[in-house]
Amino acid sequence: MTLDAIAAVRQAAADAAIDLVVGEWNAEIARLVPGIDRIEILNAGWLARDASGLSLTAMVRRAWSWRRRAYDVAINFEGDIRSNVLLGCSGALRRVGFGMAGGRAMLTDCVPFDPSVHTRSNALRLVERAFDRPAGSLESFGPAPPAARLALPADARARAADLLAGLAGARPVVVVHAGGGREIKQWNLDRFAGVANRLAVSHGAAVVLSGDTGDRALVDAVKADLGPAVRWVDLAGRADLVTLAAVLTAADLLVTGDTGPMHLAATLDVPVVAVFGPSDPARWGPASERARVVRVSLPCSPCNRIRRPPERCRGHVPDCLAAISADAVYDAAVEMLRAATGRPSSRADG
């Protein structure tokens, strides 16, 4: 969601040295971003899902060491008070960020956060301020073409081809990433399987099950519900982020929730169907014209309470996701496949 903003920084400062600070969970992808000179890995404890990461004291010490680099500009795309403190410690002459969560005193330029627009748009607004561009002037910037957002290496494409060899000749290929990343964003696993089964029957779809090692139980549950007509390959724990990106570019569609792979697919211009519950797609949805969000309107949704979900929504699929039927997601998938491949909406139509 910040890649277009990063590209805008490079365009505005063609000769600058640009460093990007990320958590190690994003480092593989960050190294593929064109125009970045150096990657700094900093694991923020409040962002790490496994509760690992550096203490704030250790992070402040690290940020203080950045002063020797004599930065002219530092931009905080996140907006957390703690990351604004790190910006203040960096010694950058100009420090641009959001102040909605505190830390305004650490910034030279505090940009009002607009909760009504997408995260991509807010990120571009920070770049506008950092380089004294008129407000709104970068909104039409991009989206950059996929190759200008992420430069996938040839070896990643080769690894993807090897992993998908068992599906040679199959079309369409549908990646199903069932893991929600957090319990509050987890859609029913049997419904993911139901969508895959119907696409296999109606469109002859082959299915790729993706996930990391921590998703093994979830992927196994989906796999157990796949019918005998489904050609599938299980990539859970077998593909790192870069290889997954290459797998996505070889597919016709991704079906998932509000996940990192959703944003990866959108970045690479891969068609995606995303199941949304507590998150607001207007702010966090896939930034792509080749995407379809499926959700239901409830008085309590979107609540955006991802890190601290309501007590009544814990321990089970929350109402905002449980109300989304497999039929609705299947219909969205058929619509996206028809647009992407130009094929009939089902075998019966052919």
Coordinates of C-alpha atoms in Angstrom, one line a residue:
M1 CA 0.0 0.0 0.0
T2 CA 3.0 2.3 0.2
L3 CA 4.8 1.2 -3.0
D4 CA 3.4 4.0 -5.1
A5 CA 4.4 6.5 -2.5
I6 CA 7.9 5.1 -2.5
A7 CA 8.0 5.3 -6.3
A8 CA 6.9 8.9 -6.0
V9 CA 9.8 9.6 -3.6
R10 CA 12.2 8.3 -6.1
Q11 CA 10.7 10.4 -8.8
A12 CA 10.8 13.5 -6.7
A13 CA 14.4 12.8 -5.6
A14 CA 16.0 11.0 -8.5
D15 CA 19.6 11.3 -7.2
A16 CA 18.9 10.7 -3.5
A17 CA 20.0 7.7 -1.4
I18 CA 16.7 6.2 -0.2
D19 CA 16.7 3.8 2.8
L20 CA 13.7 1.7 3.7
V21 CA 13.1 0.5 7.3
V22 CA 10.9 -2.7 7.5
G23 CA 10.3 -5.6 9.8
E24 CA 12.0 -8.9 8.9
W25 CA 8.7 -10.3 7.9
N26 CA 8.6 -7.8 5.0
A27 CA 12.3 -7.9 4.2
E28 CA 12.2 -10.4 1.3
I29 CA 9.6 -8.2 -0.5
A30 CA 11.3 -4.9 0.4
R31 CA 14.5 -6.0 -1.4
L32 CA 12.5 -6.2 -4.6
V33 CA 11.3 -2.6 -4.5
P34 CA 13.0 -0.6 -7.3
G35 CA 14.8 2.5 -6.4
I36 CA 15.8 1.5 -2.8
D37 CA 19.4 1.8 -1.9
R38 CA 19.4 0.1 1.5
I39 CA 17.1 -2.0 3.6
E40 CA 17.2 -1.6 7.4
I41 CA 15.5 -4.3 9.4
L42 CA 13.8 -3.2 12.6
N43 CA 11.4 -5.5 14.3
A44 CA 8.8 -3.4 16.1
G45 CA 7.3 -5.4 18.9
W46 CA 3.8 -3.8 18.4
L47 CA 3.8 -5.1 14.8
A48 CA 5.2 -8.6 15.2
R49 CA 2.4 -11.1 15.4
D50 CA 4.4 -13.6 17.4
A51 CA 5.0 -11.0 20.2
S52 CA 8.7 -10.9 19.3
G53 CA 10.6 -7.8 18.4
L54 CA 12.9 -5.2 20.0
S55 CA 11.9 -3.3 23.1
L56 CA 11.2 0.4 22.6
T57 CA 14.4 1.2 24.3
A58 CA 16.4 -0.9 21.9
M59 CA 14.6 0.7 19.0
V60 CA 15.3 4.2 20.2
R61 CA 19.0 3.3 20.5
R62 CA 19.0 2.0 16.9
A63 CA 17.2 5.1 15.6
W64 CA 19.7 7.3 17.4
S65 CA 22.4 5.6 15.5
W66 CA 20.8 6.8 12.2
R67 CA 22.0 10.3 13.0
R68 CA 25.4 9.5 11.5
R69 CA 23.7 9.1 8.1
A70 CA 22.6 12.7 8.2
Y71 CA 19.2 12.2 6.6
D72 CA 17.6 15.2 4.9
V73 CA 14.1 13.7 5.0
A74 CA 12.4 10.9 7.0
I75 CA 8.8 9.8 6.3
N76 CA 6.8 7.6 8.7
F77 CA 4.1 5.8 6.7
E78 CA 2.7 4.1 9.9
G79 CA 1.6 6.9 12.2
D80 CA 2.1 5.2 15.5
I81 CA 3.4 7.4 18.3
R82 CA 6.3 5.0 18.9
S83 CA 7.5 5.2 15.3
N84 CA 7.2 9.0 15.4
V85 CA 9.5 8.9 18.4
L86 CA 12.0 6.9 16.2
L87 CA 11.7 9.6 13.5
G88 CA 12.5 12.2 16.1
C89 CA 15.6 10.3 17.2
S90 CA 16.8 9.9 13.6
G91 CA 18.0 13.5 13.4
A92 CA 16.6 13.9 10.0
L93 CA 16.2 17.6 9.1
R94 CA 12.7 17.1 8.0
R95 CA 10.4 14.5 9.6
V96 CA 7.0 13.9 8.0
G97 CA 4.2 11.8 9.4
F98 CA 0.8 11.5 10.9
G99 CA 0.0 12.7 14.4
M100 CA -3.4 11.0 15.0
A101 CA -1.8 8.6 17.5
G102 CA 0.5 11.0 19.2
G103 CA 4.1 12.1 18.7
R104 CA 3.5 15.3 16.9
A105 CA 6.3 17.0 18.7
M106 CA 8.7 14.6 17.0
L107 CA 7.7 15.8 13.5
T108 CA 8.6 18.9 11.6
D109 CA 5.6 18.3 9.3
C110 CA 2.4 16.7 10.8
V111 CA 0.0 15.7 8.1
P112 CA -3.7 15.2 9.1
F113 CA -4.6 11.6 8.6
D114 CA -7.8 11.2 6.5
P115 CA -9.7 8.0 7.7
S116 CA -12.1 8.3 4.7
V117 CA -9.5 7.4 2.1
H118 CA -7.3 4.5 1.3
T119 CA -4.0 3.9 3.0
R120 CA -2.3 4.4 -0.4
S121 CA -3.7 7.9 -0.7
N122 CA -2.6 8.8 2.8
A123 CA 0.9 7.6 2.0
L124 CA 1.0 9.8 -1.1
R125 CA -0.1 12.8 1.0
L126 CA 3.0 12.4 3.1
V127 CA 5.2 12.5 0.0
E128 CA 3.4 15.6 -1.2
R129 CA 4.2 17.4 2.1
A130 CA 7.8 16.1 2.2
F131 CA 8.6 17.5 -1.2
D132 CA 6.3 20.6 -1.0
R133 CA 3.9 19.4 -3.7
P134 CA 0.4 20.8 -3.8
A135 CA -2.1 18.8 -1.8
G136 CA -3.8 16.1 -4.0
S137 CA -1.2 16.5 -6.8
L138 CA 0.0 12.9 -6.4
E139 CA -3.3 11.2 -6.1
S140 CA -3.2 10.5 -9.8
F141 CA 0.4 9.2 -9.5
G142 CA 0.4 5.6 -10.7
P143 CA -0.5 3.0 -9.9
A144 CA 2.9 2.1 -11.1
P145 CA 3.0 -0.9 -13.4
P146 CA 3.8 -4.2 -11.6
A147 CA 7.4 -4.3 -12.8
A148 CA 8.0 -0.8 -11.4
R149 CA 6.6 -1.8 -8.0
L150 CA 8.3 -5.2 -7.5
A151 CA 11.1 -6.6 -9.6
L152 CA 10.7 -10.4 -9.4
P153 CA 13.9 -12.3 -10.0
A154 CA 14.1 -15.0 -12.6
D155 CA 15.0 -17.7 -10.0
A156 CA 11.8 -17.0 -8.1
R157 CA 9.8 -17.5 -11.3
A158 CA 11.7 -20.8 -11.9
R159 CA 10.9 -22.0 -8.3
A160 CA 7.3 -21.1 -8.9
A161 CA 7.2 -23.1 -12.2
D162 CA 8.7 -26.1 -10.4
L163 CA 6.1 -25.9 -7.6
L164 CA 3.3 -25.7 -10.1
A165 CA 4.6 -28.4 -12.4
G166 CA 1.9 -30.9 -11.2
L167 CA -0.7 -28.5 -12.6
A168 CA 0.9 -28.2 -16.0
G169 CA -1.7 -27.3 -18.7
A170 CA -4.4 -26.5 -16.2
R171 CA -6.5 -23.4 -16.6
P172 CA -7.7 -21.5 -14.8
V173 CA -5.3 -21.7 -11.9
V174 CA -6.8 -20.4 -8.6
V175 CA -4.7 -19.7 -5.6
V176 CA -6.6 -20.1 -2.3
H177 CA -4.9 -18.5 0.7
A178 CA -7.3 -19.4 3.5
G179 CA -5.3 -18.3 6.5
G180 CA -6.5 -14.9 7.8
G181 CA -3.3 -14.0 9.7
R182 CA -5.4 -13.2 12.8
E183 CA -8.3 -15.0 14.3
I184 CA -10.6 -12.0 14.0
K185 CA -10.1 -12.0 10.2
Q186 CA -10.5 -15.7 9.6
W187 CA -13.4 -16.7 7.3
N188 CA -14.9 -20.2 7.5
L189 CA -12.4 -22.8 6.1
D190 CA -15.2 -25.1 4.8
R191 CA -16.4 -22.2 2.7
F192 CA -13.0 -21.7 1.1
A193 CA -13.1 -25.3 0.2
G194 CA -16.7 -25.0 -1.1
V195 CA -15.6 -22.1 -3.4
A196 CA -12.7 -24.2 -4.7
N197 CA -14.9 -27.2 -5.3
R198 CA -17.5 -25.2 -7.3
L199 CA -14.8 -23.5 -9.4
A200 CA -13.3 -26.9 -10.2
V201 CA -16.6 -28.3 -11.4
S202 CA -17.9 -25.2 -13.2
H203 CA -14.6 -24.0 -14.7
G204 CA -12.2 -26.9 -14.5
A205 CA -10.1 -24.8 -12.1
A206 CA -6.9 -26.2 -10.6
V207 CA -6.3 -25.0 -7.0
V208 CA -3.1 -23.9 -5.3
L209 CA -3.3 -23.9 -1.5
S210 CA -0.9 -21.3 -0.1
G211 CA 0.2 -20.4 3.4
D212 CA 3.2 -20.4 5.7
T213 CA 4.3 -23.1 8.1
G214 CA 1.9 -21.7 10.8
D215 CA -1.0 -22.2 8.4
R216 CA -0.5 -26.0 8.2
A217 CA -3.6 -26.9 10.2
L218 CA -5.8 -24.5 8.2
V219 CA -4.6 -25.7 4.8
D220 CA -5.1 -29.3 5.9
A221 CA -8.7 -28.5 6.9
V222 CA -9.4 -26.9 3.5
K223 CA -7.7 -29.8 1.6
A224 CA -9.7 -32.4 3.5
D225 CA -12.9 -30.8 2.1
L226 CA -11.8 -30.7 -1.5
G227 CA -13.7 -33.1 -3.8
P228 CA -12.2 -35.7 -6.1
A229 CA -12.7 -33.5 -9.1
V230 CA -10.2 -30.9 -7.8
R231 CA -6.6 -30.9 -9.1
W232 CA -4.6 -29.2 -6.3
V233 CA -1.1 -28.6 -5.1
D234 CA -0.3 -27.7 -1.5
L235 CA 2.4 -25.0 -1.1
A236 CA 1.9 -24.3 2.6
G237 CA 5.4 -23.8 4.1
R238 CA 7.0 -24.4 0.7
A239 CA 7.1 -21.0 -0.8
D240 CA 8.7 -17.9 0.7
L241 CA 7.1 -14.5 0.0
V242 CA 9.1 -13.9 -3.2
T243 CA 8.3 -17.3 -4.6
L244 CA 4.6 -16.8 -3.6
A245 CA 4.7 -13.5 -5.6
A246 CA 5.9 -15.5 -8.6
V247 CA 3.2 -18.2 -8.1
L248 CA 0.6 -15.5 -8.1
T249 CA 1.8 -14.1 -11.4
A250 CA 1.3 -17.5 -12.9
A251 CA -2.3 -17.8 -11.6
D252 CA -5.5 -16.5 -12.9
L253 CA -7.1 -15.6 -9.6
L254 CA -6.4 -15.4 -5.8
V255 CA -9.2 -16.0 -3.3
T256 CA -8.3 -14.9 0.2
G257 CA -9.3 -12.7 3.1
D258 CA -7.8 -9.4 4.2
T259 CA -4.3 -10.7 4.0
G260 CA -0.7 -9.8 2.9
P261 CA -1.0 -12.1 -0.2
M262 CA -4.1 -10.0 -1.1
H263 CA -2.0 -6.9 -1.3
L264 CA 0.8 -8.8 -3.0
A265 CA -1.7 -9.9 -5.8
A266 CA -3.0 -6.4 -6.1
T267 CA 0.5 -5.0 -6.4
L268 CA 1.3 -7.5 -9.2
D269 CA -2.0 -6.9 -11.0
V270 CA -3.3 -10.4 -10.4
P271 CA -7.1 -10.7 -10.1
V272 CA -8.2 -11.1 -6.5
V273 CA -11.4 -11.8 -4.6
A274 CA -11.0 -10.7 -1.0
V275 CA -13.4 -11.6 1.9
F276 CA -13.6 -8.7 4.3
G277 CA -15.1 -8.6 7.8
P278 CA -13.8 -6.3 10.6
S279 CA -11.4 -4.2 8.4
D280 CA -12.6 -1.3 6.3
P281 CA -11.9 -2.0 2.6
A282 CA -12.1 1.7 1.9
R283 CA -8.9 2.1 3.9
W284 CA -7.3 -1.4 3.7
G285 CA -8.7 -3.1 0.6
P286 CA -6.7 -4.2 -2.5
A287 CA -5.5 -1.2 -4.4
S288 CA -6.3 -2.6 -7.8
E289 CA -9.0 -2.3 -10.5
R290 CA -8.8 -6.1 -10.9
A291 CA -10.1 -6.8 -7.4
R292 CA -13.4 -7.6 -5.9
V293 CA -14.2 -7.2 -2.2
V294 CA -17.0 -9.4 -0.7
R295 CA -18.5 -8.2 2.6
V296 CA -21.8 -7.7 4.4
S297 CA -23.0 -4.5 6.0
L298 CA -23.6 -4.8 9.8
P299 CA -24.0 -2.0 12.3
C300 CA -20.8 -3.1 14.0
S301 CA -18.7 -3.6 10.8
P302 CA -16.2 -2.4 9.9
C303 CA -14.9 -1.9 13.4
N304 CA -11.2 -2.0 12.5
R305 CA -10.5 -3.5 15.9
I306 CA -7.9 -6.0 14.5
R307 CA -5.3 -6.0 17.3
R308 CA -7.9 -5.7 20.1
P309 CA -11.1 -7.3 18.8
P310 CA -14.4 -7.0 20.8
E311 CA -14.7 -9.7 23.4
R312 CA -17.9 -11.1 21.8
C313 CA -16.0 -11.7 18.5
R314 CA -13.2 -13.8 20.0
G315 CA -12.8 -17.5 19.8
H316 CA -15.0 -18.0 16.7
V317 CA -15.7 -16.6 13.2
P318 CA -17.1 -13.1 13.9
D319 CA -20.6 -12.2 12.7
C320 CA -19.3 -9.9 9.9
L321 CA -17.5 -12.9 8.3
A322 CA -19.9 -15.6 9.3
A323 CA -22.6 -13.8 7.3
I324 CA -20.7 -14.1 4.1
S325 CA -21.8 -17.1 2.1
A326 CA -19.6 -19.3 -0.1
D327 CA -22.1 -18.5 -2.9
A328 CA -21.3 -14.8 -2.7
V329 CA -17.6 -15.5 -2.9
Y330 CA -18.0 -18.0 -5.7
D331 CA -20.1 -15.5 -7.8
A332 CA -17.4 -12.9 -7.3
A333 CA -14.7 -15.4 -8.4
V334 CA -16.6 -16.3 -11.5
E335 CA -17.0 -12.6 -12.4
M336 CA -13.3 -12.0 -11.9
L337 CA -12.3 -15.1 -14.0
R338 CA -14.6 -14.0 -16.8
A339 CA -13.1 -10.6 -16.8
A340 CA -9.5 -11.9 -16.6
T341 CA -9.7 -14.8 -19.1
G342 CA -12.5 -13.9 -21.4
R343 CA -13.8 -17.4 -20.9
P344 CA -17.5 -18.2 -20.4
S345 CA -18.9 -17.9 -16.9
S346 CA -19.2 -21.7 -16.6
R347 CA -18.8 -24.9 -18.7
A348 CA -22.5 -25.0 -19.2
D349 CA -22.3 -21.6 -20.9
G350 CA -19.7 -23.0 -23.4

